[in-house]
């Protein structure tokens, strides 16, 4: 499993409660652009509409060698999830303070997939604790 894009900011900003993997509907130019690791998923989130899940605010720039017919870089892309997974995640997102964000875009075989996480925002003191713990681990490894 090769990671093409990673959302390191999400691991710091949010407390990860649950992870899942979903397929994604892409055009040919988007696939080529993502395979060159040009996607930016830091601002991404998942929207639930009419029983379907969509990946929003993910920037995939047009493929450099594409012709004149290019895609919209920030369009909503449909996620391929089982209906029961969509219902389960949508009901949890309806709770206060929970959302679904992309953690990474990966290649599994020939398929491009998105690792999603159900998350809750961290408080400022939790972020400071994370930084403090990271610093202590780094110092312990250096010693």
Tab-separated table of N, CA and C in Angstrom:
chain	number	residue	atom	x	y	z
A	1	UNK	N	0.844	-1.171	0.000
A	1	UNK	CA	0.000	0.000	0.000
A	1	UNK	C	0.895	1.241	0.000
A	2	UNK	N	0.886	1.975	-1.107
A	2	UNK	CA	1.717	3.170	-1.250
A	2	UNK	C	0.891	4.407	-0.915
A	3	UNK	N	1.433	5.268	-0.068
A	3	UNK	CA	0.741	6.501	0.324
A	3	UNK	C	1.079	7.592	-0.693
A	4	UNK	N	0.038	8.163	-1.315
A	4	UNK	CA	0.222	9.212	-2.315
A	4	UNK	C	0.043	10.605	-1.728
A	5	UNK	N	-0.808	10.730	-0.717
A	5	UNK	CA	-1.026	12.012	-0.039
A	5	UNK	C	-1.379	11.707	1.406
A	6	UNK	N	-0.878	12.513	2.310
A	6	UNK	CA	-1.092	12.274	3.733
A	6	UNK	C	-1.580	13.551	4.407
A	7	UNK	N	-2.422	13.383	5.422
A	7	UNK	CA	-2.970	14.520	6.161
A	7	UNK	C	-2.396	14.495	7.575
A	8	UNK	N	-1.174	14.974	7.725
A	8	UNK	CA	-0.518	14.969	9.032
A	8	UNK	C	-1.193	15.940	9.987
A	9	UNK	N	-1.761	16.998	9.446
A	9	UNK	CA	-2.442	18.003	10.260
A	9	UNK	C	-3.622	17.383	11.011
A	10	UNK	N	-4.328	16.461	10.373
A	10	UNK	CA	-5.493	15.836	11.004
A	10	UNK	C	-5.082	15.016	12.222
A	11	UNK	N	-3.939	14.371	12.150
A	11	UNK	CA	-3.483	13.555	13.282
A	11	UNK	C	-3.156	14.423	14.495
A	12	UNK	N	-2.797	15.690	14.260
A	12	UNK	CA	-2.489	16.606	15.353
A	12	UNK	C	-3.735	17.343	15.837
A	13	UNK	N	-4.581	17.782	14.918
A	13	UNK	CA	-5.743	18.606	15.248
A	13	UNK	C	-6.904	17.809	15.847
A	14	UNK	N	-6.989	16.517	15.527
A	14	UNK	CA	-8.156	15.728	15.912
A	14	UNK	C	-7.770	14.482	16.694
A	15	UNK	N	-8.723	14.016	17.477
A	15	UNK	CA	-8.620	12.725	18.157
A	15	UNK	C	-9.312	11.710	17.252
A	16	UNK	N	-8.576	10.704	16.796
A	16	UNK	CA	-9.117	9.727	15.851
A	16	UNK	C	-9.878	8.657	16.625
A	17	UNK	N	-11.171	8.512	16.302
A	17	UNK	CA	-12.024	7.555	16.990
A	17	UNK	C	-12.176	6.248	16.215
A	18	UNK	N	-12.219	6.341	14.891
A	18	UNK	CA	-12.496	5.168	14.073
A	18	UNK	C	-11.925	5.395	12.674
A	19	UNK	N	-11.409	4.335	12.049
A	19	UNK	CA	-10.843	4.440	10.703
A	19	UNK	C	-11.583	3.513	9.748
A	20	UNK	N	-11.614	3.920	8.471
A	20	UNK	CA	-12.187	3.081	7.425
A	20	UNK	C	-11.543	3.460	6.098
A	21	UNK	N	-11.677	2.592	5.104
A	21	UNK	CA	-11.134	2.844	3.776
A	21	UNK	C	-12.272	2.877	2.777
A	22	UNK	N	-12.204	3.812	1.828
A	22	UNK	CA	-13.253	3.948	0.816
A	22	UNK	C	-12.621	4.136	-0.553
A	23	UNK	N	-13.321	3.649	-1.567
A	23	UNK	CA	-12.930	3.937	-2.940
A	23	UNK	C	-13.365	5.345	-3.282
A	24	UNK	N	-12.893	5.857	-4.407
A	24	UNK	CA	-13.219	7.222	-4.803
A	24	UNK	C	-13.420	7.265	-6.315
A	25	UNK	N	-14.422	8.025	-6.757
A	25	UNK	CA	-14.712	8.170	-8.181
A	25	UNK	C	-13.867	9.323	-8.722
A	26	UNK	N	-12.992	9.011	-9.687
A	26	UNK	CA	-12.075	10.001	-10.252
A	26	UNK	C	-12.134	9.983	-11.777
A	27	UNK	N	-11.718	11.089	-12.384
A	27	UNK	CA	-11.544	11.124	-13.833
A	27	UNK	C	-10.112	10.696	-14.153
A	28	UNK	N	-9.825	10.466	-15.430
A	28	UNK	CA	-8.496	10.006	-15.829
A	28	UNK	C	-7.392	10.979	-15.467
A	29	UNK	N	-7.629	12.266	-15.701
A	29	UNK	CA	-6.622	13.271	-15.365
A	29	UNK	C	-6.379	13.365	-13.874
A	30	UNK	N	-7.439	13.174	-13.086
A	30	UNK	CA	-7.292	13.201	-11.624
A	30	UNK	C	-6.445	12.029	-11.148
A	31	UNK	N	-6.658	10.858	-11.748
A	31	UNK	CA	-5.883	9.674	-11.364
A	31	UNK	C	-4.401	9.922	-11.622
A	32	UNK	N	-4.084	10.447	-12.793
A	32	UNK	CA	-2.677	10.696	-13.132
A	32	UNK	C	-2.064	11.752	-12.219
A	33	UNK	N	-2.825	12.787	-11.906
A	33	UNK	CA	-2.332	13.835	-11.020
A	33	UNK	C	-2.095	13.293	-9.610
A	34	UNK	N	-3.018	12.478	-9.112
A	34	UNK	CA	-2.871	11.896	-7.771
A	34	UNK	C	-1.703	10.924	-7.738
A	35	UNK	N	-1.528	10.124	-8.794
A	35	UNK	CA	-0.410	9.178	-8.831
A	35	UNK	C	0.943	9.894	-8.818
A	36	UNK	N	0.979	11.149	-9.249
A	36	UNK	CA	2.204	11.948	-9.157
A	36	UNK	C	2.295	12.679	-7.820
A	37	UNK	N	1.425	12.336	-6.877
A	37	UNK	CA	1.404	12.885	-5.512
A	37	UNK	C	1.165	14.391	-5.483
A	38	UNK	N	0.238	14.866	-6.314
A	38	UNK	CA	-0.067	16.293	-6.345
A	38	UNK	C	-1.310	16.665	-5.545
A	39	UNK	N	-1.988	15.708	-4.946
A	39	UNK	CA	-3.228	16.004	-4.213
A	39	UNK	C	-2.921	16.638	-2.861
A	40	UNK	N	-3.805	17.543	-2.441
A	40	UNK	CA	-3.691	18.189	-1.129
A	40	UNK	C	-4.979	17.905	-0.366
A	41	UNK	N	-4.868	17.160	0.733
A	41	UNK	CA	-6.068	16.734	1.463
A	41	UNK	C	-6.180	17.360	2.848
A	42	UNK	N	-5.343	18.320	3.183
A	42	UNK	CA	-5.337	18.895	4.529
A	42	UNK	C	-6.666	19.541	4.895
A	43	UNK	N	-7.336	20.175	3.958
A	43	UNK	CA	-8.593	20.869	4.247
A	43	UNK	C	-9.814	19.992	3.977
A	44	UNK	N	-9.597	18.741	3.602
A	44	UNK	CA	-10.693	17.874	3.184
A	44	UNK	C	-11.601	17.428	4.320
A	45	UNK	N	-12.841	17.116	3.963
A	45	UNK	CA	-13.828	16.571	4.891
A	45	UNK	C	-14.857	15.807	4.074
A	46	UNK	N	-15.699	15.033	4.742
A	46	UNK	CA	-16.694	14.214	4.052
A	46	UNK	C	-18.076	14.784	4.297
A	47	UNK	N	-18.817	14.970	3.208
A	47	UNK	CA	-20.197	15.455	3.270
A	47	UNK	C	-21.131	14.293	2.948
A	48	UNK	N	-22.244	14.218	3.672
A	48	UNK	CA	-23.247	13.185	3.433
A	48	UNK	C	-24.489	13.850	2.867
A	49	UNK	N	-24.890	13.442	1.651
A	49	UNK	CA	-26.059	14.014	0.986
A	49	UNK	C	-26.854	12.898	0.320
A	50	UNK	N	-28.135	12.838	0.600
A	50	UNK	CA	-29.059	11.909	-0.063
A	50	UNK	C	-28.550	10.470	-0.046
A	51	UNK	N	-28.043	10.030	1.088
A	51	UNK	CA	-27.594	8.650	1.221
A	51	UNK	C	-26.278	8.348	0.531
A	52	UNK	N	-25.529	9.367	0.156
A	52	UNK	CA	-24.230	9.179	-0.471
A	52	UNK	C	-23.184	10.002	0.272
A	53	UNK	N	-21.919	9.603	0.124
A	53	UNK	CA	-20.819	10.313	0.772
A	53	UNK	C	-19.946	10.958	-0.297
A	54	UNK	N	-19.537	12.203	-0.041
A	54	UNK	CA	-18.705	12.947	-0.979
A	54	UNK	C	-17.501	13.525	-0.254
A	55	UNK	N	-16.352	13.485	-0.914
A	55	UNK	CA	-15.130	14.082	-0.388
A	55	UNK	C	-15.071	15.528	-0.868
A	56	UNK	N	-15.076	16.468	0.066
A	56	UNK	CA	-15.133	17.895	-0.265
A	56	UNK	C	-13.829	18.589	0.119
A	57	UNK	N	-13.532	19.678	-0.564
A	57	UNK	CA	-12.376	20.545	-0.287
A	57	UNK	C	-11.026	19.846	-0.399
A	58	UNK	N	-10.938	18.846	-1.255
A	58	UNK	CA	-9.658	18.212	-1.556
A	58	UNK	C	-9.200	18.769	-2.898
A	59	UNK	N	-7.986	19.293	-2.937
A	59	UNK	CA	-7.479	19.941	-4.149
A	59	UNK	C	-6.629	18.959	-4.948
A	60	UNK	N	-7.091	18.650	-6.160
A	60	UNK	CA	-6.339	17.813	-7.095
A	60	UNK	C	-6.079	18.667	-8.332
A	61	UNK	N	-4.858	19.172	-8.498
A	61	UNK	CA	-4.589	20.049	-9.645
A	61	UNK	C	-4.714	19.284	-10.958
A	62	UNK	N	-5.022	19.984	-12.045
A	62	UNK	CA	-5.119	19.310	-13.349
A	62	UNK	C	-3.787	18.663	-13.726
A	63	UNK	N	-3.884	17.529	-14.410
A	63	UNK	CA	-2.699	16.825	-14.888
A	63	UNK	C	-1.977	17.707	-15.902
A	64	UNK	N	-0.671	17.846	-15.749
A	64	UNK	CA	0.109	18.772	-16.579
A	64	UNK	C	0.007	18.468	-18.070
A	65	UNK	N	0.004	17.198	-18.437
A	65	UNK	CA	0.007	16.823	-19.849
A	65	UNK	C	-1.392	16.585	-20.398
A	66	UNK	N	-2.408	16.968	-19.632
A	66	UNK	CA	-3.781	16.782	-20.095
A	66	UNK	C	-4.098	17.797	-21.184
A	67	UNK	N	-5.108	17.492	-21.955
A	67	UNK	CA	-5.522	18.399	-23.021
A	67	UNK	C	-6.336	19.547	-22.466
A	68	UNK	N	-7.185	20.093	-23.295
A	68	UNK	CA	-7.986	21.255	-22.920
A	68	UNK	C	-9.130	20.906	-21.973
A	69	UNK	N	-9.587	19.665	-21.970
A	69	UNK	CA	-10.727	19.268	-21.136
A	69	UNK	C	-10.216	18.817	-19.770
A	70	UNK	N	-10.053	19.753	-18.860
A	70	UNK	CA	-9.572	19.414	-17.522
A	70	UNK	C	-10.727	19.475	-16.531
A	71	UNK	N	-10.476	19.000	-15.334
A	71	UNK	CA	-11.495	18.937	-14.291
A	71	UNK	C	-11.389	20.150	-13.358
A	72	UNK	N	-12.428	20.332	-12.551
A	72	UNK	CA	-12.420	21.366	-11.517
A	72	UNK	C	-11.557	20.842	-10.363
A	73	UNK	N	-10.494	21.535	-9.966
A	73	UNK	CA	-9.573	21.009	-8.950
A	73	UNK	C	-10.205	20.743	-7.584
A	74	UNK	N	-11.270	21.463	-7.217
A	74	UNK	CA	-11.838	21.283	-5.875
A	74	UNK	C	-13.241	20.694	-5.904
A	75	UNK	N	-13.606	19.994	-6.967
A	75	UNK	CA	-14.958	19.445	-7.051
A	75	UNK	C	-15.170	18.372	-5.987
A	76	UNK	N	-16.438	18.134	-5.653
A	76	UNK	CA	-16.758	17.066	-4.707
A	76	UNK	C	-16.657	15.731	-5.431
A	77	UNK	N	-15.980	14.782	-4.803
A	77	UNK	CA	-15.782	13.472	-5.410
A	77	UNK	C	-16.541	12.426	-4.608
A	78	UNK	N	-17.287	11.596	-5.313
A	78	UNK	CA	-18.112	10.588	-4.657
A	78	UNK	C	-17.225	9.501	-4.054
A	79	UNK	N	-17.562	9.098	-2.829
A	79	UNK	CA	-16.852	8.015	-2.156
A	79	UNK	C	-17.639	6.727	-2.319
A	80	UNK	N	-16.935	5.632	-2.505
A	80	UNK	CA	-17.554	4.329	-2.692
A	80	UNK	C	-17.501	3.568	-1.374
A	81	UNK	N	-18.602	3.626	-0.650
A	81	UNK	CA	-18.743	2.960	0.642
A	81	UNK	C	-20.004	2.107	0.615
A	82	UNK	N	-20.032	1.060	1.432
A	82	UNK	CA	-21.247	0.268	1.581
A	82	UNK	C	-22.327	1.133	2.226
A	83	UNK	N	-23.573	0.883	1.881
A	83	UNK	CA	-24.689	1.692	2.375
A	83	UNK	C	-24.723	1.697	3.902
A	84	UNK	N	-24.447	0.554	4.519
A	84	UNK	CA	-24.480	0.489	5.991
A	84	UNK	C	-23.377	1.352	6.599
A	85	UNK	N	-22.216	1.437	5.929
A	85	UNK	CA	-21.134	2.298	6.419
A	85	UNK	C	-21.508	3.770	6.305
A	86	UNK	N	-22.165	4.131	5.206
A	86	UNK	CA	-22.597	5.519	5.029
A	86	UNK	C	-23.598	5.897	6.108
A	87	UNK	N	-24.569	5.021	6.361
A	87	UNK	CA	-25.588	5.297	7.384
A	87	UNK	C	-24.941	5.411	8.762
A	88	UNK	N	-24.012	4.500	9.069
A	88	UNK	CA	-23.346	4.503	10.376
A	88	UNK	C	-22.537	5.786	10.572
A	89	UNK	N	-21.746	6.158	9.573
A	89	UNK	CA	-20.931	7.371	9.695
A	89	UNK	C	-21.792	8.629	9.722
A	90	UNK	N	-22.835	8.673	8.892
A	90	UNK	CA	-23.704	9.858	8.855
A	90	UNK	C	-24.415	10.053	10.183
A	91	UNK	N	-24.825	8.956	10.828
A	91	UNK	CA	-25.504	9.086	12.120
A	91	UNK	C	-24.530	9.559	13.200
A	92	UNK	N	-23.276	9.132	13.123
A	92	UNK	CA	-22.287	9.585	14.107
A	92	UNK	C	-21.897	11.041	13.874
A	93	UNK	N	-21.858	11.467	12.609
A	93	UNK	CA	-21.533	12.859	12.298
A	93	UNK	C	-22.651	13.781	12.771
A	94	UNK	N	-23.875	13.262	12.809
A	94	UNK	CA	-25.002	14.065	13.288
A	94	UNK	C	-24.833	14.409	14.770
A	95	UNK	N	-24.045	13.609	15.505
A	95	UNK	CA	-23.742	13.930	16.899
A	95	UNK	C	-22.885	15.200	16.931
A	96	UNK	N	-22.952	15.892	18.035
A	96	UNK	CA	-22.208	17.147	18.149
A	96	UNK	C	-20.703	16.889	18.238
A	97	UNK	N	-19.943	17.627	17.444
A	97	UNK	CA	-18.492	17.609	17.559
A	97	UNK	C	-17.768	16.523	16.793
A	98	UNK	N	-18.465	15.692	16.024
A	98	UNK	CA	-17.801	14.641	15.260
A	98	UNK	C	-17.838	14.980	13.779
A	99	UNK	N	-16.788	14.576	13.071
A	99	UNK	CA	-16.739	14.747	11.622
A	99	UNK	C	-15.893	13.630	11.026
A	100	UNK	N	-15.921	13.521	9.709
A	100	UNK	CA	-15.115	12.527	9.005
A	100	UNK	C	-14.137	13.281	8.112
A	101	UNK	N	-12.844	12.967	8.251
A	101	UNK	CA	-11.803	13.623	7.458
A	101	UNK	C	-10.930	12.565	6.785
A	102	UNK	N	-10.306	12.914	5.652
A	102	UNK	CA	-9.377	11.975	5.014
A	102	UNK	C	-8.022	12.008	5.719
A	103	UNK	N	-7.464	10.834	5.961
A	103	UNK	CA	-6.131	10.747	6.555
A	103	UNK	C	-5.060	10.557	5.492
A	104	UNK	N	-5.393	9.816	4.431
A	104	UNK	CA	-4.403	9.550	3.386
A	104	UNK	C	-5.102	9.099	2.114
A	105	UNK	N	-4.421	9.298	0.998
A	105	UNK	CA	-4.829	8.706	-0.272
A	105	UNK	C	-3.778	7.656	-0.582
A	106	UNK	N	-4.214	6.419	-0.796
A	106	UNK	CA	-3.300	5.298	-0.978
A	106	UNK	C	-3.651	4.525	-2.247
A	107	UNK	N	-2.696	3.708	-2.698
A	107	UNK	CA	-2.926	2.803	-3.817
A	107	UNK	C	-2.954	1.389	-3.260
A	108	UNK	N	-4.047	0.670	-3.518
A	108	UNK	CA	-4.154	-0.748	-3.163
A	108	UNK	C	-4.318	-1.514	-4.464
A	109	UNK	N	-3.265	-2.196	-4.887
A	109	UNK	CA	-3.301	-2.845	-6.192
A	109	UNK	C	-3.326	-1.774	-7.262
A	110	UNK	N	-4.377	-1.778	-8.092
A	110	UNK	CA	-4.527	-0.743	-9.120
A	110	UNK	C	-5.526	0.324	-8.718
A	111	UNK	N	-6.086	0.226	-7.531
A	111	UNK	CA	-7.157	1.121	-7.101
A	111	UNK	C	-6.632	2.219	-6.189
A	112	UNK	N	-7.123	3.433	-6.412
A	112	UNK	CA	-6.804	4.543	-5.514
A	112	UNK	C	-7.905	4.613	-4.472
A	113	UNK	N	-7.522	4.592	-3.211
A	113	UNK	CA	-8.486	4.609	-2.117
A	113	UNK	C	-8.151	5.734	-1.147
A	114	UNK	N	-9.134	6.074	-0.320
A	114	UNK	CA	-8.974	7.128	0.672
A	114	UNK	C	-9.145	6.514	2.053
A	115	UNK	N	-8.190	6.755	2.940
A	115	UNK	CA	-8.338	6.351	4.337
A	115	UNK	C	-9.090	7.464	5.047
A	116	UNK	N	-10.244	7.125	5.620
A	116	UNK	CA	-11.076	8.097	6.315
A	116	UNK	C	-11.022	7.839	7.809
A	117	UNK	N	-11.267	8.876	8.589
A	117	UNK	CA	-11.302	8.731	10.041
A	117	UNK	C	-12.460	9.534	10.608
A	118	UNK	N	-13.186	8.921	11.534
A	118	UNK	CA	-14.190	9.632	12.321
A	118	UNK	C	-13.420	10.296	13.456
A	119	UNK	N	-13.533	11.619	13.563
A	119	UNK	CA	-12.681	12.361	14.495
A	119	UNK	C	-13.481	13.327	15.355
A	120	UNK	N	-12.849	13.715	16.452
A	120	UNK	CA	-13.363	14.758	17.341
A	120	UNK	C	-12.229	15.761	17.523
A	121	UNK	N	-12.530	17.034	17.479
A	121	UNK	CA	-11.512	18.075	17.617
A	121	UNK	C	-10.858	18.049	18.988
A	122	UNK	N	-9.542	18.279	19.019
A	122	UNK	CA	-8.816	18.340	20.286
A	122	UNK	C	-8.903	19.749	20.857
A	123	UNK	N	-8.848	19.842	22.158
A	123	UNK	CA	-8.764	21.132	22.839
A	123	UNK	C	-7.309	21.603	22.804
A	124	UNK	N	-7.081	22.865	23.103
A	124	UNK	CA	-5.740	23.438	23.049
A	124	UNK	C	-4.786	22.725	24.004
A	125	UNK	N	-5.262	22.375	25.213
A	125	UNK	CA	-4.370	21.712	26.170
A	125	UNK	C	-4.010	20.306	25.703
A	126	UNK	N	-4.901	19.642	24.953
A	126	UNK	CA	-4.576	18.327	24.399
A	126	UNK	C	-3.481	18.443	23.344
A	127	UNK	N	-3.531	19.497	22.534
A	127	UNK	CA	-2.508	19.712	21.510
A	127	UNK	C	-1.158	19.981	22.164
A	128	UNK	N	-1.172	20.769	23.247
A	128	UNK	CA	0.082	21.044	23.964
A	128	UNK	C	0.652	19.761	24.558
A	129	UNK	N	-0.218	18.910	25.083
A	129	UNK	CA	0.228	17.634	25.645
A	129	UNK	C	0.844	16.760	24.555
A	130	UNK	N	0.255	16.761	23.377
A	130	UNK	CA	0.799	15.998	22.255
A	130	UNK	C	2.191	16.497	21.898
A	131	UNK	N	2.372	17.810	21.829
A	131	UNK	CA	3.692	18.379	21.532
A	131	UNK	C	4.702	18.037	22.619
A	132	UNK	N	4.276	18.123	23.877
A	132	UNK	CA	5.161	17.814	25.003
A	132	UNK	C	5.603	16.346	24.945
A	133	UNK	N	4.656	15.449	24.687
A	133	UNK	CA	4.958	14.021	24.616
A	133	UNK	C	5.905	13.731	23.446
A	134	UNK	N	5.689	14.397	22.314
A	134	UNK	CA	6.535	14.204	21.136
A	134	UNK	C	7.966	14.659	21.431
A	135	UNK	N	8.116	15.786	22.139
A	135	UNK	CA	9.438	16.299	22.489
A	135	UNK	C	10.158	15.342	23.432
A	136	UNK	N	9.448	14.826	24.427
A	136	UNK	CA	10.055	13.879	25.364
A	136	UNK	C	10.489	12.600	24.654
A	137	UNK	N	9.675	12.104	23.740
A	137	UNK	CA	10.032	10.899	22.989
A	137	UNK	C	11.276	11.135	22.139
A	138	UNK	N	11.365	12.317	21.527
A	138	UNK	CA	12.511	12.657	20.688
A	138	UNK	C	13.784	12.731	21.530
A	139	UNK	N	13.685	13.338	22.725
A	139	UNK	CA	14.851	13.447	23.612
A	139	UNK	C	15.281	12.079	24.126
A	140	UNK	N	14.312	11.216	24.417
A	140	UNK	CA	14.637	9.875	24.898
A	140	UNK	C	15.320	9.060	23.798
A	141	UNK	N	14.894	9.232	22.569
A	141	UNK	CA	15.509	8.506	21.456
A	141	UNK	C	16.929	9.001	21.193
A	142	UNK	N	17.168	10.290	21.413
A	142	UNK	CA	18.495	10.861	21.188
A	142	UNK	C	19.477	10.448	22.284
A	143	UNK	N	18.979	10.161	23.481
A	143	UNK	CA	19.854	9.820	24.609
A	143	UNK	C	20.345	8.393	24.540
